Coordinates of C-alpha atoms in Angstrom, one line a residue:
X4 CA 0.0 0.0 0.0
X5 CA 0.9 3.6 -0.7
X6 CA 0.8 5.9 2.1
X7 CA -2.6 7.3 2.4
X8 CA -3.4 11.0 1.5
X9 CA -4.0 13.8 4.2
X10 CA -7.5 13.3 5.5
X11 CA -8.2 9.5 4.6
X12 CA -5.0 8.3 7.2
X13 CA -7.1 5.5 9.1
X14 CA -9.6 4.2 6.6
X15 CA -7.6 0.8 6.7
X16 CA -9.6 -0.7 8.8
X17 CA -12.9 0.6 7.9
X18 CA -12.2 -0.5 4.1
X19 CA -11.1 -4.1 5.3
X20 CA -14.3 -5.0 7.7
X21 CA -17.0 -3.4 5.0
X22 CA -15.7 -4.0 1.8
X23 CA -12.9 -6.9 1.9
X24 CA -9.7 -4.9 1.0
X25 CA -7.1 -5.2 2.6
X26 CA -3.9 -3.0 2.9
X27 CA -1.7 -4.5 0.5
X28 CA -4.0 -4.4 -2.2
X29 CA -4.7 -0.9 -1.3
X30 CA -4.5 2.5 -3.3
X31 CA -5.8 5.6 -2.4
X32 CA -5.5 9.1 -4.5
X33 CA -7.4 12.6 -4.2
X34 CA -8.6 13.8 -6.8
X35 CA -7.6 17.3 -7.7
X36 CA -9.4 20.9 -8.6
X37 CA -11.9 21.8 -6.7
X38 CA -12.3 24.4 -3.8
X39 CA -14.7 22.6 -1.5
X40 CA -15.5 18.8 0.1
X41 CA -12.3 16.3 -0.7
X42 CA -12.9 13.3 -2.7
X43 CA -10.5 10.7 -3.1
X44 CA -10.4 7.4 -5.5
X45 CA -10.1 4.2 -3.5
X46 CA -8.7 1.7 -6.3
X47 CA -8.2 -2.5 -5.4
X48 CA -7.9 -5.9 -7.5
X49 CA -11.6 -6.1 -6.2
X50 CA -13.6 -2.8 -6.4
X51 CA -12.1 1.1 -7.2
X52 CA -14.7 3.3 -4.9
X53 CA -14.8 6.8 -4.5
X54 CA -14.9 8.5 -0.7
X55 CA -15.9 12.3 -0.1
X56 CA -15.3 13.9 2.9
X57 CA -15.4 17.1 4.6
X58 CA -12.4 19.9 4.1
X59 CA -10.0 19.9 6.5
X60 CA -9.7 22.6 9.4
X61 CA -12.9 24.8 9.8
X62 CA -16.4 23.7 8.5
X63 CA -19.0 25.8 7.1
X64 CA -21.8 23.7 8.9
X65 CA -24.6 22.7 6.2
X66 CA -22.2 23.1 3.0
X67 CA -20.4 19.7 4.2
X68 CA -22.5 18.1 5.7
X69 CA -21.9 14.7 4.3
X70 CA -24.6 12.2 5.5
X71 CA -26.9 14.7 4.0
X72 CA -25.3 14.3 0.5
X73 CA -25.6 10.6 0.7
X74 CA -29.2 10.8 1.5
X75 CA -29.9 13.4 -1.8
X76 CA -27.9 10.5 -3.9
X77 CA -29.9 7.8 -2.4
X78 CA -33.4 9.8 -2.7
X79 CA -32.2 10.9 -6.5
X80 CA -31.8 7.0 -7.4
X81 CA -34.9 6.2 -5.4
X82 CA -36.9 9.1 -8.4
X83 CA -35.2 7.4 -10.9
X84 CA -32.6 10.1 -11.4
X85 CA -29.2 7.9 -12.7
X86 CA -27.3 10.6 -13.8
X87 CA -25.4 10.0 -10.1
X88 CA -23.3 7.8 -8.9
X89 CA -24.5 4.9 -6.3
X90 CA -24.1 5.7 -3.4
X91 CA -23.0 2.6 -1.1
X92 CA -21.9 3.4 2.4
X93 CA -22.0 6.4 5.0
X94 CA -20.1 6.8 8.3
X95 CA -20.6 9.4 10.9
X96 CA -18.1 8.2 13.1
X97 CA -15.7 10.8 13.0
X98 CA -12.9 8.8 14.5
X99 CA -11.9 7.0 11.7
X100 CA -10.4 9.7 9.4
X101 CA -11.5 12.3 11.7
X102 CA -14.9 13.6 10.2
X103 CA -18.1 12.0 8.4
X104 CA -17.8 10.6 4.7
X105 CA -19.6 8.4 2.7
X106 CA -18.7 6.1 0.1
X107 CA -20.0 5.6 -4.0
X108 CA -18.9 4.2 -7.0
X109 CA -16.6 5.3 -9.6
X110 CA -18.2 6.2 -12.6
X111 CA -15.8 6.9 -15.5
X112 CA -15.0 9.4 -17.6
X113 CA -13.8 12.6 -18.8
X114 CA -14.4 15.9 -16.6
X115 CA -13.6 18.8 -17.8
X116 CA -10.9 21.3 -16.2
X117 CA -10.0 24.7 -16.9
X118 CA -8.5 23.7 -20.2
X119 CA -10.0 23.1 -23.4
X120 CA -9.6 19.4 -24.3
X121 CA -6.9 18.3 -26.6
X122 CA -8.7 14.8 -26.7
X123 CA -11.4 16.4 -28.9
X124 CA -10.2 17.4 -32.7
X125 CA -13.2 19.9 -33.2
X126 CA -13.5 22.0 -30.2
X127 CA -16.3 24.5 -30.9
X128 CA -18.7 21.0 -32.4
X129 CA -17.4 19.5 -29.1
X130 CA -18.4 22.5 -26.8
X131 CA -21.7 22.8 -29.1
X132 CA -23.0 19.9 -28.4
X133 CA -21.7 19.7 -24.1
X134 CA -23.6 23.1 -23.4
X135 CA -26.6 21.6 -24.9
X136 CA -26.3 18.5 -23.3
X137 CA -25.8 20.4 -20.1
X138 CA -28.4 22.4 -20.1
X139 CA -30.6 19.5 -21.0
X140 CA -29.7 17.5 -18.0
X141 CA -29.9 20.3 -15.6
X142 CA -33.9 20.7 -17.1
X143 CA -34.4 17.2 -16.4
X144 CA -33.2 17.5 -13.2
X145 CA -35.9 20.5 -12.3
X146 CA -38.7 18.8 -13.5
X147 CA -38.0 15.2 -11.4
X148 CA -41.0 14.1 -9.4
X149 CA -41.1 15.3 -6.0
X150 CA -43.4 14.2 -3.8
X151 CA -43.9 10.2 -4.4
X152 CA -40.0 9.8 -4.7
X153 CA -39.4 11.8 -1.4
X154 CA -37.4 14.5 -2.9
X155 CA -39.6 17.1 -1.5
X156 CA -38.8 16.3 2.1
X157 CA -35.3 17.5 1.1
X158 CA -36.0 20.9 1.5
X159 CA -38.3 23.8 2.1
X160 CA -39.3 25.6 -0.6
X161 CA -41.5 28.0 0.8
X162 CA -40.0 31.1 1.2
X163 CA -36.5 29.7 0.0
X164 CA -35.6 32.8 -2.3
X165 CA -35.4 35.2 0.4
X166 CA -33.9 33.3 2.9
X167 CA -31.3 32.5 0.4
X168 CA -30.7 36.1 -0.1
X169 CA -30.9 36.4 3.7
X170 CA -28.5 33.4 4.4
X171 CA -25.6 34.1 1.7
X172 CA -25.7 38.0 2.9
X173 CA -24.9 36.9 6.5
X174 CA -22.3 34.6 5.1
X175 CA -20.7 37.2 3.2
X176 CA -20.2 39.7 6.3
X177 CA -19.5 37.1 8.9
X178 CA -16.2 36.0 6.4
X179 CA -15.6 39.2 5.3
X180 CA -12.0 40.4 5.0
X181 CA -11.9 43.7 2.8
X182 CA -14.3 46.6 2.3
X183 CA -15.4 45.5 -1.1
X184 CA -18.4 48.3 -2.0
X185 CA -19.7 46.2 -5.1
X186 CA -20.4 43.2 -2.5
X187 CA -22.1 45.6 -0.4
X188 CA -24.2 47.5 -2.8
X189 CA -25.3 44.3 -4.6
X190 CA -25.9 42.5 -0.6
X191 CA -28.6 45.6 -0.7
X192 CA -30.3 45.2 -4.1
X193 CA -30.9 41.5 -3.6
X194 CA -32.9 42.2 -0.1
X195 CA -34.7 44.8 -2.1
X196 CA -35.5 43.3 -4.5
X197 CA -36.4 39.3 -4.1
X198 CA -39.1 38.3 -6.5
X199 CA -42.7 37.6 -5.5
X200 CA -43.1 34.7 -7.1
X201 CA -41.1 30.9 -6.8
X202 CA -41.0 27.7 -8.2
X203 CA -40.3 24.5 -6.8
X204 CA -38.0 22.0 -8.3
X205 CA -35.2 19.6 -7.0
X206 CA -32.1 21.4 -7.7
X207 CA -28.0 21.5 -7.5
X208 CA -27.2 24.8 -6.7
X209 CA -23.4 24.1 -7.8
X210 CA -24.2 23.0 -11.8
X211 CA -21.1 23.7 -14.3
X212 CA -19.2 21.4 -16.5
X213 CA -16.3 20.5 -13.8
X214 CA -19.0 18.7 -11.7
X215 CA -20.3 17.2 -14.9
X216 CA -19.0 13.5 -15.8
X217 CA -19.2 12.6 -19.8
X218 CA -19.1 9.7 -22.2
X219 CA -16.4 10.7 -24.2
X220 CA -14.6 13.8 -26.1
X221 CA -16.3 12.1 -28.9
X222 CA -19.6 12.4 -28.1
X223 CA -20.0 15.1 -24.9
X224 CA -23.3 12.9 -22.9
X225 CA -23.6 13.3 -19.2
X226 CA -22.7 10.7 -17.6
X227 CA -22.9 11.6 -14.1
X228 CA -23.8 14.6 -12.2
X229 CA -21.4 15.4 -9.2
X230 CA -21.2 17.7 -6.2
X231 CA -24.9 17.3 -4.5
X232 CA -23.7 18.5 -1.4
X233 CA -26.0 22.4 -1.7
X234 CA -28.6 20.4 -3.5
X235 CA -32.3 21.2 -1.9
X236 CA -35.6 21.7 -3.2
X237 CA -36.1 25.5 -4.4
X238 CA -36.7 27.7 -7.2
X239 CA -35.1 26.3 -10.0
X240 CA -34.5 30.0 -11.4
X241 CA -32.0 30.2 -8.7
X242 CA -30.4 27.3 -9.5
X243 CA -30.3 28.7 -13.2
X244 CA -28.6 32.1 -12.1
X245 CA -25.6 30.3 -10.4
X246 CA -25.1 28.0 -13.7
X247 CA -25.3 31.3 -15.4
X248 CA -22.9 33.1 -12.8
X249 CA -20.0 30.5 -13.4
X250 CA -21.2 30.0 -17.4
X251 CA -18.1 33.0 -18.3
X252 CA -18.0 34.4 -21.5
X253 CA -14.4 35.1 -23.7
X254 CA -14.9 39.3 -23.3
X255 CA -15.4 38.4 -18.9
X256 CA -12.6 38.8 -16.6
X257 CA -10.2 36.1 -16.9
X258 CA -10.2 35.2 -13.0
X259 CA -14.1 34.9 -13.6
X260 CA -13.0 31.9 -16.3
X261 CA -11.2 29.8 -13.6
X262 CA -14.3 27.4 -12.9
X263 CA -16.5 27.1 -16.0
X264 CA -14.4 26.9 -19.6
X265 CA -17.9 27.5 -21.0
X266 CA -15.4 30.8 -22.6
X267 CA -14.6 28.3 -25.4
X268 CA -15.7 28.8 -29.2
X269 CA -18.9 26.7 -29.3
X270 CA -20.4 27.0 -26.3
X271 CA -23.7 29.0 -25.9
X272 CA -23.9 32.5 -24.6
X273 CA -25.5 33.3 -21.6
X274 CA -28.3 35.1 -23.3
X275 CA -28.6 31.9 -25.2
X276 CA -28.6 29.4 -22.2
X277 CA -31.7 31.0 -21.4
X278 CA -33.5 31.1 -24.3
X279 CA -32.5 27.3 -24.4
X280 CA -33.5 26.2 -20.8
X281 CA -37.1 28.5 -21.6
X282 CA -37.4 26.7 -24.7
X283 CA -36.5 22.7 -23.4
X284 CA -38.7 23.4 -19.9
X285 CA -41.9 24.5 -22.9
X286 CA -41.9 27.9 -20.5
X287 CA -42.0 31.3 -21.3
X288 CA -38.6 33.5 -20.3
X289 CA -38.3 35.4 -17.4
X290 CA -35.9 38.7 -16.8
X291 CA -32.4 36.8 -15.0
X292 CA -31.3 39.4 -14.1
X293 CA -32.2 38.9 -10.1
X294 CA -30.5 35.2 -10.5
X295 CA -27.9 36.0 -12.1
X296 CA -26.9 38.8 -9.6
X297 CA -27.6 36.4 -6.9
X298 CA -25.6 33.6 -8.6
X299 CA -22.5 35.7 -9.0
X300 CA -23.1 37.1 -5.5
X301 CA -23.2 33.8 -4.2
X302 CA -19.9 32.7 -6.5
X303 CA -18.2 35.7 -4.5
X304 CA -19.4 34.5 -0.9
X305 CA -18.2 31.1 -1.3
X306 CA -14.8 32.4 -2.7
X307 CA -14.8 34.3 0.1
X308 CA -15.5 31.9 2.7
X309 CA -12.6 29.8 1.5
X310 CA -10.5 32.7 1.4
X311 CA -11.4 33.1 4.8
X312 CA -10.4 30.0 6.1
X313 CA -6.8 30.7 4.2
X314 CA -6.4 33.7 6.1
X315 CA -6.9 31.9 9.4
X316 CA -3.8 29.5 8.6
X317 CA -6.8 26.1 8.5
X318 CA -6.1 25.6 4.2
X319 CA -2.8 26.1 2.9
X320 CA -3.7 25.5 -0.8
X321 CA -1.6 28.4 -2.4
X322 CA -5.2 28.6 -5.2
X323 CA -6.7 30.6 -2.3
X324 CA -4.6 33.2 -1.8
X325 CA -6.1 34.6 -5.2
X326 CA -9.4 34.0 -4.0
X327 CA -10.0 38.0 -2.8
X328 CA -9.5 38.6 -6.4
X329 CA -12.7 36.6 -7.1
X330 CA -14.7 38.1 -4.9
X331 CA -14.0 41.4 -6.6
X332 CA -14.7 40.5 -9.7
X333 CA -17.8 38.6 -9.1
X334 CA -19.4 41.4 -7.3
X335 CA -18.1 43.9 -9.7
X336 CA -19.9 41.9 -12.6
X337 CA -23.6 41.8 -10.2
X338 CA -23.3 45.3 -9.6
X339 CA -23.1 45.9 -13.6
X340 CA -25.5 43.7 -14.6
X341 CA -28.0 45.4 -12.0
X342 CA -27.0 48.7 -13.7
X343 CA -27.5 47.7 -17.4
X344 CA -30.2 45.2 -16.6
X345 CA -28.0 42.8 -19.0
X346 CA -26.3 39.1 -17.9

């Protein structure tokens, strides 16, 4: 066996008495990108598994909580949702790696970084047909059954747009390290300005193309959806603005093209993401401009958050240090788009 990564160091055991491995015929890895929950491939002669578990140091209480995200797997299989992976075990016993995980399988294939694929000898025909295939799935996704598979009992959807506003607004000012007046003036609009009315739908609330699994470079199908760990029941609209928030465009700031290469030739603007998702959900459009305000606005907490916990000395990933910069530019783009009425 190979030593084990930092923050899986006593799952020996654990893997040997559930799932017959044993430690010579063990290999674990963690995966790498992302800014959140760890995940980490288990590989064996036997079975390769994947674990997730929380970030080390500080928690951000509901973001990580992990028992939670096996239960939305377990309730998205149960509506007949397989664009998952199975989930197969969950531990709350925090004294085997020191915090909660859970355990699913490996699904293969590409996922897509913050490159544009060499794998794939026609690009734009390649990013063409992913955004459309993304945007398919995440419609599918919003209009899953909610009440006889259970899925409803996984959130509240009353009143869930404003306390979203509420929520992510106390989250920005309890982590905040610099006066940042965009934040603040867009933190304003959003209470003033939360819509009326809501939908209810089963949604991600983290949907871009690095949480997306596919077929092939060939031929871009989803695969597997990844990353459930904010999913709730809500207004799908809101779920919509944060895919739009991360869906960058080739004239946006390049630190807002970090965590969506949805930049690329090929892919569908913005403006035409929505027509797209309007058109696919057989509804008429509605004005984004509220959630995709929010959505960046949200994009800018989280960066902050993390950036918080650098600051404190409890993640030493040398990516955060940057992550002040994102906040900046994520509110500066809200606060224009509230200006010009534009996303």
């Amino acid at each position: 066996m190979n030593k084990l990564p930092l923050g899986v160091e006593g799952i020996e055991t654990y893997l040997k008495e559930n799932f017959q491995i044993s430690s010579s015929d063990l290999s674990i890895t963690q995966f790498k990108g992302g800014y959140s929950n760890l995940t980490y491939r288990i590989q064996s002669p036997a079975i390769n598994l994947v674990l997730r578990r929380p970030p080390l140091g500080l928690k951000i209480a509901k973001a990580h909580d992990m028992l939670r995200e096996y239960s939305i797997l377990q309730a998205l299989a149960k509506a007949g949702y397989n664009k998952i992976p199975r989930p197969i075990a969950a531990c709350e016993d925090d004294s085997i790696i020191g915090a909660p995980f859970f355990i699913m399988e490996e699904v293969t294939g590409p996922i897509l970084r913050n490159r544009i694929p060499t794998e794939t000898t026609e690009s734009t025909t390649f990013f063409a047909q992913l955004s459309k295939h993304s945007i398919d799935c995440l419609v599918q996704l919003h209009q899953l059954e909610l009440h006889k598979s259970g899925l409803i009992h996984l959130g509240k959807p009353d009143g869930y747009v404003a306390r979203q506003v509420h929520g992510w607004v106390e989250r920005y000012f309890s982590s905040e390290t610099n006066e940042l007046p965009a934040m603040n003036a867009v933190a304003d609009w959003l209470n003033n300005n939360i819509p009326k009315e809501e939908e209810v739908a089963f949604i991600h609330n983290d949907f871009k193309y690095d949480n997306l699994i596919l077929s092939s470079f060939d031929s871009p199908e989803i695969k597997a959806v990844l990353d459930w760990e904010m999913a709730t029941v809500g207004d799908p609209l809101m779920d919509l603005g944060t895919s739009l928030a991360y869906w960058a465009e080739d004239d946006d700031e390049d630190i807002l093209k970090l965590f969506n290469i949805s930049h690329a030739a090929g892919n569908m603007s913005r403006q035409e993401v929505v027509a797209y998702y309007f058109e696919k959900k057989n509804q008429n459009p509605v004005d984004m401009v509220f959630y995709y305000a929010f959505g960046l606005f949200k994009v800018g907490v989280i960066a902050q958050q993390i950036y918080k916990r650098y600051t404190l000395g409890f993640a030493q990933d040398e990516r955060f240090a940057g992550l002040i910069h994102v906040v900046k530019a994520a509110g500066n783009k809200a606060l224009n788009s509230i200006q010009n009425h534009t996303i």
